[in-house]
Structures are given as C-alpha cells and as structure tokens.
Short mmCIF file of C-alpha atoms and ligand atoms in Angstrom, two decimals:
data_model
loop_
_atom_site.label_atom_id
_atom_site.label_comp_id
_atom_site.label_asym_id
_atom_site.label_seq_id
_atom_site.Cartn_x
_atom_site.Cartn_y
_atom_site.Cartn_z
CA MET J 1 -124.59 86.25 160.95
CA ALA J 2 -128.38 86.37 160.59
CA PRO J 3 -130.24 89.52 159.62
CA GLY J 4 -132.85 90.87 161.97
CA VAL J 5 -134.87 93.67 163.46
CA TYR J 6 -134.06 95.86 166.43
CA LEU J 7 -136.41 97.88 168.63
CA PHE J 8 -135.47 100.87 170.78
CA ARG J 9 -137.66 101.07 173.87
CA SER J 10 -138.23 103.93 176.28
CA ARG J 11 -138.04 103.54 180.06
CA LYS J 12 -141.77 102.85 180.06
CA GLY J 13 -141.25 100.04 177.54
CA GLU J 14 -142.80 101.94 174.63
CA VAL J 15 -141.22 101.29 171.24
CA VAL J 16 -139.67 104.55 169.98
CA TYR J 17 -137.83 103.21 166.93
CA VAL J 18 -137.80 100.01 164.84
CA GLY J 19 -135.03 99.26 162.35
CA LYS J 20 -133.64 96.32 160.41
CA ALA J 21 -130.08 95.19 159.75
CA ARG J 22 -128.78 92.76 157.12
CA SER J 23 -126.41 91.30 159.64
CA LEU J 24 -127.13 91.93 163.29
CA ARG J 25 -123.62 91.20 164.49
CA ARG J 26 -121.59 92.98 161.80
CA ARG J 27 -123.74 95.92 160.92
CA VAL J 28 -126.08 96.80 163.70
CA LEU J 29 -123.63 98.99 165.60
CA ASP J 30 -122.71 101.01 162.50
CA HIS J 31 -126.36 101.25 161.65
CA LEU J 32 -127.28 102.45 165.11
CA ARG J 33 -124.39 104.93 165.19
CA ALA J 34 -125.53 106.50 161.92
CA LYS J 35 -129.10 106.77 163.16
CA ILE J 36 -127.98 108.23 166.45
CA GLU J 37 -125.70 110.78 164.75
CA LYS J 38 -128.60 111.80 162.55
CA ASP J 39 -130.97 112.16 165.46
CA GLY J 40 -129.38 111.85 168.89
CA SER J 41 -132.75 112.20 170.58
CA ILE J 42 -133.49 108.53 169.75
CA LEU J 43 -130.74 107.61 172.18
CA ALA J 44 -131.95 110.09 174.78
CA GLN J 45 -135.46 108.60 174.59
CA SER J 46 -134.29 104.98 174.82
CA ALA J 47 -133.54 102.78 177.80
CA SER J 48 -133.03 99.45 176.02
CA VAL J 49 -132.58 97.82 172.63
CA GLU J 50 -134.15 94.49 171.73
CA PHE J 51 -133.07 92.24 168.82
CA VAL J 52 -135.16 89.76 166.84
CA PRO J 53 -133.05 87.61 164.45
CA THR J 54 -134.74 86.53 161.19
CA SER J 55 -133.83 83.94 158.57
CA SER J 56 -133.59 86.38 155.65
CA GLU J 57 -133.40 90.05 154.86
CA ARG J 58 -136.86 89.86 153.33
CA GLU J 59 -138.26 88.40 156.54
CA ALA J 60 -136.56 91.23 158.47
CA LEU J 61 -138.19 93.76 156.17
CA ILE J 62 -141.65 92.23 156.59
CA LEU J 63 -141.23 92.06 160.36
CA GLU J 64 -139.96 95.64 160.48
CA ALA J 65 -142.98 96.88 158.51
CA SER J 66 -145.32 94.84 160.68
CA LEU J 67 -143.79 96.17 163.92
CA ILE J 68 -143.92 99.77 162.67
CA LYS J 69 -147.60 99.35 161.84
CA GLN J 70 -148.22 97.80 165.24
CA TYR J 71 -146.32 100.30 167.39
CA GLN J 72 -146.30 103.48 165.24
CA PRO J 73 -142.92 104.48 166.76
CA PRO J 74 -142.33 108.25 166.79
CA TYR J 75 -138.91 107.99 165.07
CA ASN J 76 -140.14 105.91 162.13
CA ALA J 77 -141.95 108.73 160.38
CA LEU J 78 -140.14 107.93 157.12
CA LEU J 79 -141.47 104.41 156.97
CA LYS J 80 -144.99 105.07 158.13
CA ASP J 81 -146.41 105.72 154.68
CA ASP J 82 -144.63 102.69 153.12
CA ARG J 83 -143.40 104.92 150.28
CA SER J 84 -140.03 103.31 149.80
CA TYR J 85 -141.05 99.69 149.45
CA PRO J 86 -142.54 97.86 146.49
CA TYR J 87 -145.52 95.51 146.78
CA LEU J 88 -147.18 93.20 144.30
CA ALA J 89 -150.93 93.69 143.80
CA VAL J 90 -153.37 91.23 142.21
CA THR J 91 -156.21 93.36 140.82
CA LEU J 92 -159.05 91.08 141.92
CA SER J 93 -161.68 93.74 141.14
CA GLU J 94 -161.05 93.14 137.41
CA THR J 95 -162.67 90.30 135.45
CA PHE J 96 -159.25 89.30 134.16
CA PRO J 97 -156.91 90.36 137.02
CA ARG J 98 -153.35 91.58 136.50
CA LEU J 99 -150.32 91.39 138.77
CA LEU J 100 -148.87 94.87 139.28
CA LEU J 101 -145.85 96.30 141.07
CA VAL J 102 -147.06 99.15 143.31
CA ARG J 103 -145.45 101.53 145.80
CA ARG J 104 -148.52 102.99 147.42
CA PRO J 105 -150.48 99.92 148.46
CA ARG J 106 -153.17 101.82 150.32
CA LYS J 107 -154.38 103.31 147.07
CA ARG J 108 -155.02 99.84 145.63
CA THR J 109 -158.47 99.14 146.95
CA GLY J 110 -159.91 95.81 145.83
CA ALA J 111 -156.44 94.37 145.22
CA LEU J 112 -154.72 91.53 147.03
CA LEU J 113 -151.31 92.75 148.24
CA PHE J 114 -148.03 90.91 148.75
CA GLY J 115 -144.86 92.38 150.25
CA PRO J 116 -143.13 94.56 151.06
CA TYR J 117 -140.14 93.36 149.04
CA THR J 118 -136.55 94.33 149.75
CA GLY J 119 -136.17 96.10 146.43
CA ALA J 120 -137.88 96.82 143.13
CA ARG J 121 -135.59 94.37 141.31
CA GLU J 122 -136.64 91.46 143.49
CA ALA J 123 -140.32 92.38 143.22
CA ARG J 124 -140.16 92.87 139.45
CA HIS J 125 -138.38 89.56 138.95
CA LEU J 126 -141.03 87.73 140.96
CA GLN J 127 -143.80 89.61 139.13
CA GLN J 128 -142.44 88.63 135.71
CA MET J 129 -141.96 85.00 136.67
CA VAL J 130 -145.50 84.68 138.04
CA VAL J 131 -147.08 86.57 135.13
CA ASP J 132 -145.20 84.43 132.58
CA THR J 133 -145.82 81.16 134.42
CA PHE J 134 -149.58 81.68 134.71
CA ARG J 135 -149.89 83.69 131.47
CA LEU J 136 -151.60 86.65 133.05
CA ARG J 137 -152.38 89.68 130.92
CA ARG J 138 -150.25 92.85 130.94
CA CYS J 139 -152.48 95.28 129.05
CA VAL J 140 -154.38 97.96 130.99
CA ARG J 141 -157.50 97.57 128.80
CA LEU J 142 -158.35 94.53 126.71
CA PRO J 143 -157.93 95.33 123.02
CA LYS J 144 -159.68 93.38 120.24
CA THR J 145 -156.51 91.78 118.91
CA ALA J 146 -153.82 89.86 120.72
CA CYS J 147 -150.36 91.36 121.17
CA LEU J 148 -146.93 89.75 120.96
CA TYR J 149 -147.26 88.21 124.44
CA TYR J 150 -149.88 85.81 123.09
CA HIS J 151 -147.63 84.76 120.21
CA LEU J 152 -144.72 84.31 122.64
CA LYS J 153 -147.04 82.04 124.68
CA VAL J 154 -146.71 84.10 127.87
CA CYS J 155 -150.31 85.43 127.87
CA SER J 156 -153.46 83.35 127.57
CA ALA J 157 -155.10 86.23 125.64
CA PRO J 158 -158.49 86.88 127.18
CA CYS J 159 -158.58 89.83 124.74
CA ILE J 160 -159.53 87.49 121.88
CA GLY J 161 -161.49 85.01 123.97
CA ALA J 162 -158.70 82.41 123.92
CA ILE J 163 -159.49 81.76 127.59
CA ASP J 164 -162.73 82.33 129.52
CA ALA J 165 -163.03 84.08 132.88
CA ALA J 166 -163.44 80.81 134.86
CA GLN J 167 -160.30 79.24 133.42
CA TYR J 168 -158.35 82.49 133.81
CA GLY J 169 -159.59 82.71 137.41
CA LYS J 170 -158.05 79.29 138.12
CA ASP J 171 -154.69 80.55 136.89
CA VAL J 172 -155.01 83.68 139.06
CA ALA J 173 -155.84 81.52 142.10
CA ALA J 174 -152.74 79.40 141.44
CA ALA J 175 -150.61 82.55 141.07
CA VAL J 176 -151.94 83.82 144.42
CA ARG J 177 -151.02 80.56 146.15
CA VAL J 178 -147.49 80.84 144.76
CA LEU J 179 -147.19 84.45 145.97
CA GLN J 180 -148.38 83.28 149.38
CA GLY J 181 -145.43 80.86 149.42
CA HIS J 182 -147.56 77.73 148.93
CA GLY J 183 -146.48 76.91 145.38
CA GLU J 184 -145.79 73.26 146.17
CA GLU J 185 -149.33 72.74 147.46
CA ILE J 186 -150.87 73.47 144.08
CA ARG J 187 -148.58 71.08 142.19
CA PRO J 188 -150.90 68.01 142.47
CA ALA J 189 -153.92 70.02 141.25
CA LEU J 190 -151.96 71.43 138.29
CA GLU J 191 -150.71 67.95 137.39
CA ALA J 192 -154.23 66.49 137.55
CA GLU J 193 -155.62 69.30 135.38
CA MET J 194 -152.76 68.86 132.90
CA ARG J 195 -153.57 65.15 132.53
CA SER J 196 -157.31 65.72 132.13
CA SER J 197 -156.69 68.52 129.59
CA ALA J 198 -154.51 66.16 127.55
CA GLU J 199 -157.19 63.43 127.71
CA ARG J 200 -159.76 65.93 126.42
CA GLN J 201 -157.25 66.81 123.68
CA GLU J 202 -157.00 70.40 124.95
CA PHE J 203 -153.32 70.37 124.12
CA GLU J 204 -152.71 74.09 124.42
CA ARG J 205 -154.08 74.16 127.98
CA ALA J 206 -152.10 71.02 128.84
CA ALA J 207 -148.90 72.60 127.49
CA HIS J 208 -149.57 75.77 129.47
CA LEU J 209 -149.98 73.74 132.67
CA ARG J 210 -146.80 71.79 131.91
CA ASP J 211 -144.91 75.08 131.62
CA ALA J 212 -146.53 76.37 134.80
CA LEU J 213 -145.36 73.25 136.66
CA ALA J 214 -141.85 73.75 135.35
CA GLY J 215 -141.95 77.35 136.59
CA LEU J 216 -142.94 76.37 140.13
CA ASP J 217 -139.38 75.51 141.16
CA ALA J 218 -138.12 78.96 140.26
CA LEU J 219 -140.99 80.51 142.15
CA SER J 220 -140.35 78.69 145.39
CA GLU J 221 -139.02 81.70 147.31
CA ARG J 222 -140.71 81.88 150.67
CA GLN J 223 -140.07 82.87 154.21
CA HIS J 224 -138.50 80.52 156.70
CA VAL J 225 -141.33 78.59 158.33
CA VAL J 226 -141.07 78.88 162.08
CA GLY J 227 -144.26 77.07 162.99
CA PRO J 228 -146.52 74.50 161.36
CA GLY J 229 -150.05 75.10 160.19
CA ARG J 230 -152.05 78.08 159.09
CA GLY J 231 -153.54 80.88 161.10
CA ARG J 232 -151.99 82.65 164.05
CA VAL J 233 -149.65 80.86 166.42
CA ASP J 234 -148.37 82.45 169.64
CA VAL J 235 -145.00 81.30 170.98
CA LEU J 236 -144.40 82.33 174.60
CA ALA J 237 -141.13 81.98 176.51
CA LEU J 238 -140.52 82.65 180.19
CA ALA J 239 -137.14 83.75 181.57
CA TYR J 240 -137.24 83.30 185.34
CA PRO J 241 -134.27 84.71 187.32
CA ARG J 242 -132.04 82.30 189.24
CA ASP J 243 -131.92 84.90 191.94
CA PRO J 244 -135.50 86.12 192.63
CA SER J 245 -134.13 89.19 194.41
CA THR J 246 -133.65 90.73 190.93
CA LEU J 247 -137.43 91.41 191.17
CA ARG J 248 -138.03 90.90 187.44
CA VAL J 249 -139.19 88.04 185.23
CA ALA J 250 -139.52 88.31 181.46
CA ILE J 251 -142.15 86.74 179.23
CA GLY J 252 -141.84 87.24 175.49
CA ARG J 253 -144.56 86.60 172.94
CA LEU J 254 -143.70 85.90 169.30
CA ARG J 255 -146.72 86.20 166.97
CA VAL J 256 -146.53 83.94 163.92
CA GLU J 257 -149.07 84.02 161.09
CA ASP J 258 -149.11 81.39 158.35
CA GLY J 259 -145.59 80.44 159.39
CA GLU J 260 -144.21 83.99 159.27
CA VAL J 261 -143.08 86.08 162.25
CA ARG J 262 -145.40 89.10 162.55
CA GLY J 263 -144.41 90.70 165.83
CA THR J 264 -143.01 90.45 169.32
CA ASP J 265 -144.33 91.55 172.71
CA PRO J 266 -141.78 91.42 175.53
CA HIS J 267 -143.14 91.83 179.06
CA LEU J 268 -141.07 92.53 182.14
CA LEU J 269 -143.00 91.68 185.28
CA SER J 270 -142.14 92.77 188.80
CA ILE J 271 -142.15 90.11 191.48
CA SER J 272 -142.01 90.30 195.24
CA ALA J 273 -138.52 89.81 196.69
CA THR J 274 -139.87 88.64 200.03
CA ASP J 275 -142.38 86.15 198.66
CA PRO J 276 -141.43 85.45 195.02
CA PRO J 277 -143.98 83.44 193.04
CA ASP J 278 -142.81 80.23 191.38
CA PRO J 279 -142.72 80.06 187.54
CA THR J 280 -146.11 78.29 187.42
CA GLU J 281 -147.72 81.16 189.29
CA VAL J 282 -146.04 83.70 186.97
CA TRP J 283 -147.42 81.83 183.93
CA ARG J 284 -150.87 81.56 185.53
CA GLN J 285 -151.10 85.27 186.26
CA PHE J 286 -149.71 86.29 182.89
CA LEU J 287 -151.98 84.04 180.82
CA GLY J 288 -155.04 84.96 182.88
CA GLN J 289 -154.33 88.68 182.66
CA PHE J 290 -153.66 88.85 178.91
CA TYR J 291 -155.57 85.99 177.27
CA GLY J 292 -158.35 86.08 179.84
CA SER J 293 -159.20 89.68 179.04
CA GLY J 294 -158.41 91.21 175.72
CA TRP J 295 -155.77 89.39 173.67
CA GLU J 296 -157.18 87.73 170.60
CA LEU J 297 -156.92 83.96 170.93
CA PRO J 298 -154.48 82.22 168.55
CA ALA J 299 -155.13 78.99 166.62
CA ARG J 300 -152.32 77.26 168.53
CA ILE J 301 -150.00 78.16 171.40
CA TYR J 302 -146.48 77.08 172.36
CA LEU J 303 -145.02 77.64 175.83
CA ALA J 304 -141.29 77.40 176.51
CA GLY J 305 -139.47 77.47 179.84
CA ALA J 306 -140.42 75.88 183.14
CA VAL J 307 -144.01 74.79 182.44
CA SER J 308 -145.31 72.45 185.13
CA GLU J 309 -148.41 70.26 185.42
CA GLY J 310 -149.85 72.78 187.87
CA LEU J 311 -150.63 74.98 184.89
CA ALA J 312 -153.03 72.44 183.37
CA PRO J 313 -156.30 73.92 184.80
CA ILE J 314 -155.78 77.41 183.39
CA LEU J 315 -154.46 76.08 180.06
CA ASP J 316 -157.61 74.00 179.80
CA GLU J 317 -159.89 76.89 180.77
CA LEU J 318 -158.29 79.45 178.44
CA PHE J 319 -157.31 77.33 175.44
CA GLU J 320 -157.91 73.59 175.27
CA SER J 321 -161.60 73.76 176.19
CA ARG J 322 -161.95 76.16 173.21
CA GLY J 323 -160.21 73.78 170.82
CA ILE J 324 -156.84 75.61 170.93
CA PRO J 325 -153.96 73.11 171.20
CA VAL J 326 -151.20 73.94 173.68
CA GLN J 327 -147.68 72.56 173.39
CA SER J 328 -144.98 73.06 175.99
CA ARG J 329 -141.37 72.05 176.38
S1 SF4 N 401 -152.34 89.03 124.53
FE1 SF4 N 401 -154.18 90.27 124.79
S2 SF4 N 401 -154.70 90.07 126.94
FE2 SF4 N 401 -152.60 89.39 126.71
S3 SF4 N 401 -151.40 91.21 127.14
FE3 SF4 N 401 -151.65 91.09 124.93
S4 SF4 N 401 -153.44 92.35 124.52
FE4 SF4 N 401 -153.47 91.91 126.71
#
C-alpha cells in the first residue's frame, strides 16, 4: 500500500497535527495509536483525519515538511525546526561551490537547498554520487596542492588551476539540475560538450563528461511526476452530494510545484437545503471567492468533477484571459 501523509483537523477545520506513514493502510493506525497514547490531547482537539497518498516515502516526507511549514500545527513542535532531517546544500556563495550535507538548513544562507531526505544514508549516498560525477571539490579551503581526489579523478582540482571558475560553474549547474530531478534534460548538452571537447583535443574534459553521462542513470532518483510542466499547478476536485439535503459540498485543492505535490487545501462548503445550487454555481462561487481575491494564480489549473460549459465565462475572466490554461474532465 502507498505511503502518505495524514492531517488531523479541529472542528473549525484547522490543522492540529501532520504526520507521515510508510504505508497508510498497514501502519497508519498503529502510528496514530502511538501518537495518541503519547499525547491524548491530539485526539481531543481533532474532529477529522485526512489522508494524502504519495508515490514514495521521500515524497511523503517532503509533503509532510511542506504542510507543517504551511500550517504550523500546534502538535508538530518537534518538526518545526527541521532538526531531524538532512538536506543537501550547494554553497553558491563560494567561487568553487561544494555540495554539503546539512541538518540546519536555515543557517546556510547563500546556499541552494535540496531535501529533506528520509535519512542521512540516502542523502549521503546522493551527495557522494553527485560530487563524484561532477568532480566537485571536498576541501573547506583550497590548498596549493591537489589531494588524492584529483589523482582518483573524482575532483577537477580548482586548487591547482586544473579547471577555471567558468568551467567548474557549468559542472555545478549540471549537478543542480540533477538534484532538481532533471538529470535527463542535461544529457544532450553534456553529450554535445563531450564531442566538442574531443574535437578540440581536450581529452581530459571529454573523459570527465563521458563519466558524468555514465553517472546520470544512477542519479535518476526523482519524485513521481503528477503534472506536466514547470511552475505551480493547481488541481481542484469537487465532490457534490447526491442528496443535497446533506448541506455540504467539498472542494479540494492539490498544489503541485515542478511536478511535486506541495500541499492540500480541503474546503467544506455549506449549501442551502431548500434551494441547493448546482455544481456549476458551486464552482463559480468558489473560484470567484478564492482566486478572485487573494489566492496566488497558478501557471496552469485542472478541474475535476462536474464542470459544465456554464463555467466558461468565469474561467475566462479569472484564468484564460491572463494566459493561464484550464483543463477539465
Ligand atoms: S583536489 Fe584540490 S580542490 Fe579537489 S578536494 Fe582535493 S584539495 Fe580540494
């Protein structure tokens, strides 16, 4: 069964606790029981539990961290300072950047951060593979002589001027793309540079790029892509009751950034039992209320569940006239 994230909500709908489980079906009840035994007040404060399945434990961890940052739930005090989780940091403020494993990301100003990762072992493995593949330096300060890493051909040795800052910067940029999960995108550029290096008889550079290309396969770990394209995508789904006398409709928003799930916003809306609005009217009011005043507009939007042609004017006004494509099914 898939891993995922669960959210405890209060009667007012506020998130009071966010947790993750490796397997929602098998483990979530044990997990919840342990939490509740440790602090029964979570249960007393909660009126509902919501589940968001993910495609991997790492994705669950990222989503959990993102939701905790978003909601600041009162029972997640332990996770609020991110102490337990490792990140990878590219020290872009340095002329020859390094890739470090860090546990207190907020202290790393001027660094590009990736993570959190599920454990130090996973993060360290990825760090070593990327550093070796792109021959990034390990030393804290550049000495005047090269160390063993240069002789093992896993560092391009800026310490002795074997590579200049521009060339090293290209390798750092490629490493960043790999850490962002876009390793395959840089393959054509690496191949082209390898060929041109060989033509210019820069055989060492060409061999380095050949090794980097070989390393790309091993570095292909990435999150499950749930939506195409870059930037933020909002996926909205409407659950309309068969029996309108239940007085509630639900609209959920899934926020996806660069193909990764970053958060959820469920909304329960009250409807009139005597004169219930149809689904189109529910959509119209919801979109107008949230996107018309306040919510940041996404790069693309998907609507699921009972979307009729009557919605076209407001979709045009809010999104399409601003160049935001809307897809519905
Ligand atoms: S080869 Fe030079 S730049 Fe690379 S890790 Fe060793 S000392 Fe640092």
